[in-house]
Amino acid sequence: RKEVEQDPGPFNVPEGATVAFNCTYSNSASQSFFWYRQDCRKEPKLLMSVYSSGNEDGRFTAQLNRASQYISLLIRDSKLSDSATYLCVVNMRSGGYNKLIFGAGTRLAVHP
Amino acid sequence: ETGVTQTPRHLVMGMTNKKSLKCEQHLGHNAMYWYKQSAKKPLELMFVYNFKEQTENNSVPSRFSPECPNSSHLFLHLHTLQPEDSALYLCASSQDYPTGRNTDTQYFGPGTRLTVL
């Protein structure tokens, strides 16, 4: 079983749509969680951290369910500029340092 | 934004060449990382340097040799690579606390796109 699993997509949605991505992780000792965004042929950039209580940043909402080992990202009112690959990332602190485990990413394509 | 820079941005090399990738971070961080991203695969962690000490070598073949002379610079020395080593090599940095305080956001450089012929 992969350590971090995501639906690869692509999710093709019209502008203005609401879209949700899910991610599951295998190690219950995982300590912190993130969503990164990666544009084509560019480096990953932090979109948001995911807190136990859930958190919102503008059109983006992240949720964490530790019992089910499940993380979600909701994007409301999609924009063309949201087209990218969204990476679910889990931090396994090990041996005194941080070790990020990346999912393979979910591709989002927003069309006019 | 130039918090983490990498050179070169593109590199084509033969299997018998020796080359080096360079990463520099201007964020005052104390941990640096090398990742490999192959087509349609997740990022794979290769090496971690924490306070300039290598703390992770993720079963990487010896043809990849990292060097961290100080907390701002990280190199990846390459020799006798194989075509399957062609990938995007990403460097990242973070501020890591020995006490495990949760400041673990990693910032990535733009990457070096490597092609091995």
mmCIF file with all atom_site columns, N, CA and C in Angstrom, chain A residues 18-49:
data_model
loop_
_atom_site.group_PDB
_atom_site.id
_atom_site.type_symbol
_atom_site.label_atom_id
_atom_site.label_alt_id
_atom_site.label_comp_id
_atom_site.label_asym_id
_atom_site.label_entity_id
_atom_site.label_seq_id
_atom_site.pdbx_PDB_ins_code
_atom_site.Cartn_x
_atom_site.Cartn_y
_atom_site.Cartn_z
_atom_site.occupancy
_atom_site.B_iso_or_equiv
_atom_site.pdbx_formal_charge
_atom_site.auth_seq_id
_atom_site.auth_comp_id
_atom_site.auth_asym_id
_atom_site.auth_atom_id
_atom_site.pdbx_PDB_model_num
ATOM 1  N N  . THR A 1 18 ? -17.262 23.867 -7.864  1.00 0.00 ? 18 THR A N  1
ATOM 2  C CA . THR A 1 18 ? -16.623 23.441 -6.612  1.00 0.00 ? 18 THR A CA 1
ATOM 3  C C  . THR A 1 18 ? -16.056 22.040 -6.833  1.00 0.00 ? 18 THR A C  1
ATOM 4  N N  . VAL A 1 19 ? -14.828 21.834 -6.416  1.00 0.00 ? 19 VAL A N  1
ATOM 5  C CA . VAL A 1 19 ? -14.188 20.530 -6.624  1.00 0.00 ? 19 VAL A CA 1
ATOM 6  C C  . VAL A 1 19 ? -13.502 20.100 -5.333  1.00 0.00 ? 19 VAL A C  1
ATOM 7  N N  . ALA A 1 20 ? -13.528 18.800 -5.072  1.00 0.00 ? 20 ALA A N  1
ATOM 8  C CA . ALA A 1 20 ? -12.932 18.273 -3.838  1.00 0.00 ? 20 ALA A CA 1
ATOM 9  C C  . ALA A 1 20 ? -11.945 17.164 -4.173  1.00 0.00 ? 20 ALA A C  1
ATOM 10 N N  . PHE A 1 21 ? -10.804 17.207 -3.502  1.00 0.00 ? 21 PHE A N  1
ATOM 11 C CA . PHE A 1 21 ? -9.791  16.161 -3.641  1.00 0.00 ? 21 PHE A CA 1
ATOM 12 C C  . PHE A 1 21 ? -9.642  15.442 -2.318  1.00 0.00 ? 21 PHE A C  1
ATOM 13 N N  . ASN A 1 22 ? -9.424  14.134 -2.403  1.00 0.00 ? 22 ASN A N  1
ATOM 14 C CA . ASN A 1 22 ? -9.217  13.349 -1.198  1.00 0.00 ? 22 ASN A CA 1
ATOM 15 C C  . ASN A 1 22 ? -7.846  12.697 -1.213  1.00 0.00 ? 22 ASN A C  1
ATOM 16 N N  . CYS A 1 23 ? -7.386  12.365 -0.043  1.00 0.00 ? 23 CYS A N  1
ATOM 17 C CA . CYS A 1 23 ? -6.073  11.760 0.105   1.00 0.00 ? 23 CYS A CA 1
ATOM 18 C C  . CYS A 1 23 ? -6.108  10.869 1.336   1.00 0.00 ? 23 CYS A C  1
ATOM 19 N N  . THR A 1 24 ? -5.516  9.694  1.249   1.00 0.00 ? 24 THR A N  1
ATOM 20 C CA . THR A 1 24 ? -5.400  8.834  2.421   1.00 0.00 ? 24 THR A CA 1
ATOM 21 C C  . THR A 1 24 ? -3.935  8.554  2.687   1.00 0.00 ? 24 THR A C  1
ATOM 22 N N  . TYR A 1 25 ? -3.605  8.355  3.952   1.00 0.00 ? 25 TYR A N  1
ATOM 23 C CA . TYR A 1 25 ? -2.226  8.050  4.313   1.00 0.00 ? 25 TYR A CA 1
ATOM 24 C C  . TYR A 1 25 ? -2.204  6.816  5.189   1.00 0.00 ? 25 TYR A C  1
ATOM 25 N N  . SER A 1 26 ? -1.096  6.092  5.136   1.00 0.00 ? 26 SER A N  1
ATOM 26 C CA . SER A 1 26 ? -1.069  4.769  5.759   1.00 0.00 ? 26 SER A CA 1
ATOM 27 C C  . SER A 1 26 ? -0.495  4.767  7.174   1.00 0.00 ? 26 SER A C  1
ATOM 28 N N  . ASN A 1 27 ? 0.329   5.756  7.506   1.00 0.00 ? 27 ASN A N  1
ATOM 29 C CA . ASN A 1 27 ? 1.013   5.700  8.789   1.00 0.00 ? 27 ASN A CA 1
ATOM 30 C C  . ASN A 1 27 ? 0.321   6.569  9.823   1.00 0.00 ? 27 ASN A C  1
ATOM 31 N N  . SER A 1 28 ? -0.236  5.941  10.822  1.00 0.00 ? 28 SER A N  1
ATOM 32 C CA . SER A 1 28 ? -1.001  6.675  11.831  1.00 0.00 ? 28 SER A CA 1
ATOM 33 C C  . SER A 1 28 ? -0.110  7.567  12.687  1.00 0.00 ? 28 SER A C  1
ATOM 34 N N  . ALA A 1 29 ? 1.205   7.385  12.616  1.00 0.00 ? 29 ALA A N  1
ATOM 35 C CA . ALA A 1 29 ? 2.119   8.234  13.393  1.00 0.00 ? 29 ALA A CA 1
ATOM 36 C C  . ALA A 1 29 ? 2.428   9.546  12.676  1.00 0.00 ? 29 ALA A C  1
ATOM 37 N N  . SER A 1 30 ? 1.871   9.749  11.505  1.00 0.00 ? 30 SER A N  1
ATOM 38 C CA . SER A 1 30 ? 2.100   10.992 10.763  1.00 0.00 ? 30 SER A CA 1
ATOM 39 C C  . SER A 1 30 ? 1.694   12.177 11.618  1.00 0.00 ? 30 SER A C  1
ATOM 40 N N  . GLN A 1 31 ? 2.493   13.231 11.537  1.00 0.00 ? 31 GLN A N  1
ATOM 41 C CA . GLN A 1 31 ? 2.323   14.318 12.496  1.00 0.00 ? 31 GLN A CA 1
ATOM 42 C C  . GLN A 1 31 ? 1.739   15.591 11.925  1.00 0.00 ? 31 GLN A C  1
ATOM 43 N N  . SER A 1 32 ? 2.055   15.903 10.692  1.00 0.00 ? 32 SER A N  1
ATOM 44 C CA . SER A 1 32 ? 1.485   17.119 10.122  1.00 0.00 ? 32 SER A CA 1
ATOM 45 C C  . SER A 1 32 ? 1.245   16.892 8.638   1.00 0.00 ? 32 SER A C  1
ATOM 46 N N  . PHE A 1 33 ? 0.380   17.737 8.085   1.00 0.00 ? 33 PHE A N  1
ATOM 47 C CA . PHE A 1 33 ? -0.187  17.471 6.774   1.00 0.00 ? 33 PHE A CA 1
ATOM 48 C C  . PHE A 1 33 ? -0.285  18.761 5.980   1.00 0.00 ? 33 PHE A C  1
ATOM 49 N N  . PHE A 1 34 ? -0.109  18.632 4.669   1.00 0.00 ? 34 PHE A N  1
ATOM 50 C CA . PHE A 1 34 ? -0.079  19.813 3.825   1.00 0.00 ? 34 PHE A CA 1
ATOM 51 C C  . PHE A 1 34 ? -0.708  19.511 2.471   1.00 0.00 ? 34 PHE A C  1
ATOM 52 N N  . TRP A 1 35 ? -1.130  20.571 1.826   1.00 0.00 ? 35 TRP A N  1
ATOM 53 C CA . TRP A 1 35 ? -1.409  20.522 0.396   1.00 0.00 ? 35 TRP A CA 1
ATOM 54 C C  . TRP A 1 35 ? -0.418  21.457 -0.288  1.00 0.00 ? 35 TRP A C  1
ATOM 55 N N  . TYR A 1 36 ? 0.273   20.921 -1.297  1.00 0.00 ? 36 TYR A N  1
ATOM 56 C CA . TYR A 1 36 ? 1.148   21.719 -2.139  1.00 0.00 ? 36 TYR A CA 1
ATOM 57 C C  . TYR A 1 36 ? 0.516   21.776 -3.525  1.00 0.00 ? 36 TYR A C  1
ATOM 58 N N  . ARG A 1 37 ? 0.866   22.825 -4.247  1.00 0.00 ? 37 ARG A N  1
ATOM 59 C CA . ARG A 1 37 ? 0.409   22.961 -5.617  1.00 0.00 ? 37 ARG A CA 1
ATOM 60 C C  . ARG A 1 37 ? 1.646   22.941 -6.517  1.00 0.00 ? 37 ARG A C  1
ATOM 61 N N  . GLN A 1 38 ? 1.544   22.219 -7.635  1.00 0.00 ? 38 GLN A N  1
ATOM 62 C CA . GLN A 1 38 ? 2.657   22.188 -8.579  1.00 0.00 ? 38 GLN A CA 1
ATOM 63 C C  . GLN A 1 38 ? 2.139   22.476 -9.980  1.00 0.00 ? 38 GLN A C  1
ATOM 64 N N  . ASP A 1 39 ? 2.622   23.564 -10.553 1.00 0.00 ? 39 ASP A N  1
ATOM 65 C CA . ASP A 1 39 ? 2.304   23.880 -11.944 1.00 0.00 ? 39 ASP A CA 1
ATOM 66 C C  . ASP A 1 39 ? 3.228   23.099 -12.847 1.00 0.00 ? 39 ASP A C  1
ATOM 67 N N  . CYS A 1 40 ? 2.802   22.976 -14.110 1.00 0.00 ? 40 CYS A N  1
ATOM 68 C CA . CYS A 1 40 ? 3.538   22.153 -15.066 1.00 0.00 ? 40 CYS A CA 1
ATOM 69 C C  . CYS A 1 40 ? 4.999   22.622 -15.166 1.00 0.00 ? 40 CYS A C  1
ATOM 70 N N  . ARG A 1 41 ? 5.933   21.714 -14.940 1.00 0.00 ? 41 ARG A N  1
ATOM 71 C CA . ARG A 1 41 ? 7.361   21.958 -15.076 1.00 0.00 ? 41 ARG A CA 1
ATOM 72 C C  . ARG A 1 41 ? 7.881   23.016 -14.081 1.00 0.00 ? 41 ARG A C  1
ATOM 73 N N  . LYS A 1 42 ? 7.184   23.146 -12.976 1.00 0.00 ? 42 LYS A N  1
ATOM 74 C CA . LYS A 1 42 ? 7.631   24.066 -11.931 1.00 0.00 ? 42 LYS A CA 1
ATOM 75 C C  . LYS A 1 42 ? 7.787   23.304 -10.615 1.00 0.00 ? 42 LYS A C  1
ATOM 76 N N  . GLU A 1 43 ? 8.333   24.008 -9.607  1.00 0.00 ? 43 GLU A N  1
ATOM 77 C CA . GLU A 1 43 ? 8.505   23.363 -8.324  1.00 0.00 ? 43 GLU A CA 1
ATOM 78 C C  . GLU A 1 43 ? 7.210   23.381 -7.510  1.00 0.00 ? 43 GLU A C  1
ATOM 79 N N  . PRO A 1 44 ? 7.065   22.469 -6.560  1.00 0.00 ? 44 PRO A N  1
ATOM 80 C CA . PRO A 1 44 ? 5.895   22.510 -5.683  1.00 0.00 ? 44 PRO A CA 1
ATOM 81 C C  . PRO A 1 44 ? 5.935   23.735 -4.786  1.00 0.00 ? 44 PRO A C  1
ATOM 82 N N  . LYS A 1 45 ? 4.755   24.297 -4.530  1.00 0.00 ? 45 LYS A N  1
ATOM 83 C CA . LYS A 1 45 ? 4.656   25.434 -3.622  1.00 0.00 ? 45 LYS A CA 1
ATOM 84 C C  . LYS A 1 45 ? 3.567   25.143 -2.597  1.00 0.00 ? 45 LYS A C  1
ATOM 85 N N  . LEU A 1 46 ? 3.827   25.508 -1.355  1.00 0.00 ? 46 LEU A N  1
ATOM 86 C CA . LEU A 1 46 ? 2.868   25.255 -0.295  1.00 0.00 ? 46 LEU A CA 1
ATOM 87 C C  . LEU A 1 46 ? 1.579   26.011 -0.551  1.00 0.00 ? 46 LEU A C  1
ATOM 88 N N  . LEU A 1 47 ? 0.476   25.279 -0.546  1.00 0.00 ? 47 LEU A N  1
ATOM 89 C CA . LEU A 1 47 ? -0.843  25.887 -0.671  1.00 0.00 ? 47 LEU A CA 1
ATOM 90 C C  . LEU A 1 47 ? -1.405  26.162 0.724   1.00 0.00 ? 47 LEU A C  1
ATOM 91 N N  . MET A 1 48 ? -1.448  25.129 1.536   1.00 0.00 ? 48 MET A N  1
ATOM 92 C CA . MET A 1 48 ? -1.890  25.323 2.909   1.00 0.00 ? 48 MET A CA 1
ATOM 93 C C  . MET A 1 48 ? -1.518  24.125 3.781   1.00 0.00 ? 48 MET A C  1
ATOM 94 N N  . SER A 1 49 ? -1.336  24.416 5.056   1.00 0.00 ? 49 SER A N  1
ATOM 95 C CA . SER A 1 49 ? -1.180  23.354 6.039   1.00 0.00 ? 49 SER A CA 1
ATOM 96 C C  . SER A 1 49 ? -2.575  22.875 6.426   1.00 0.00 ? 49 SER A C  1
#
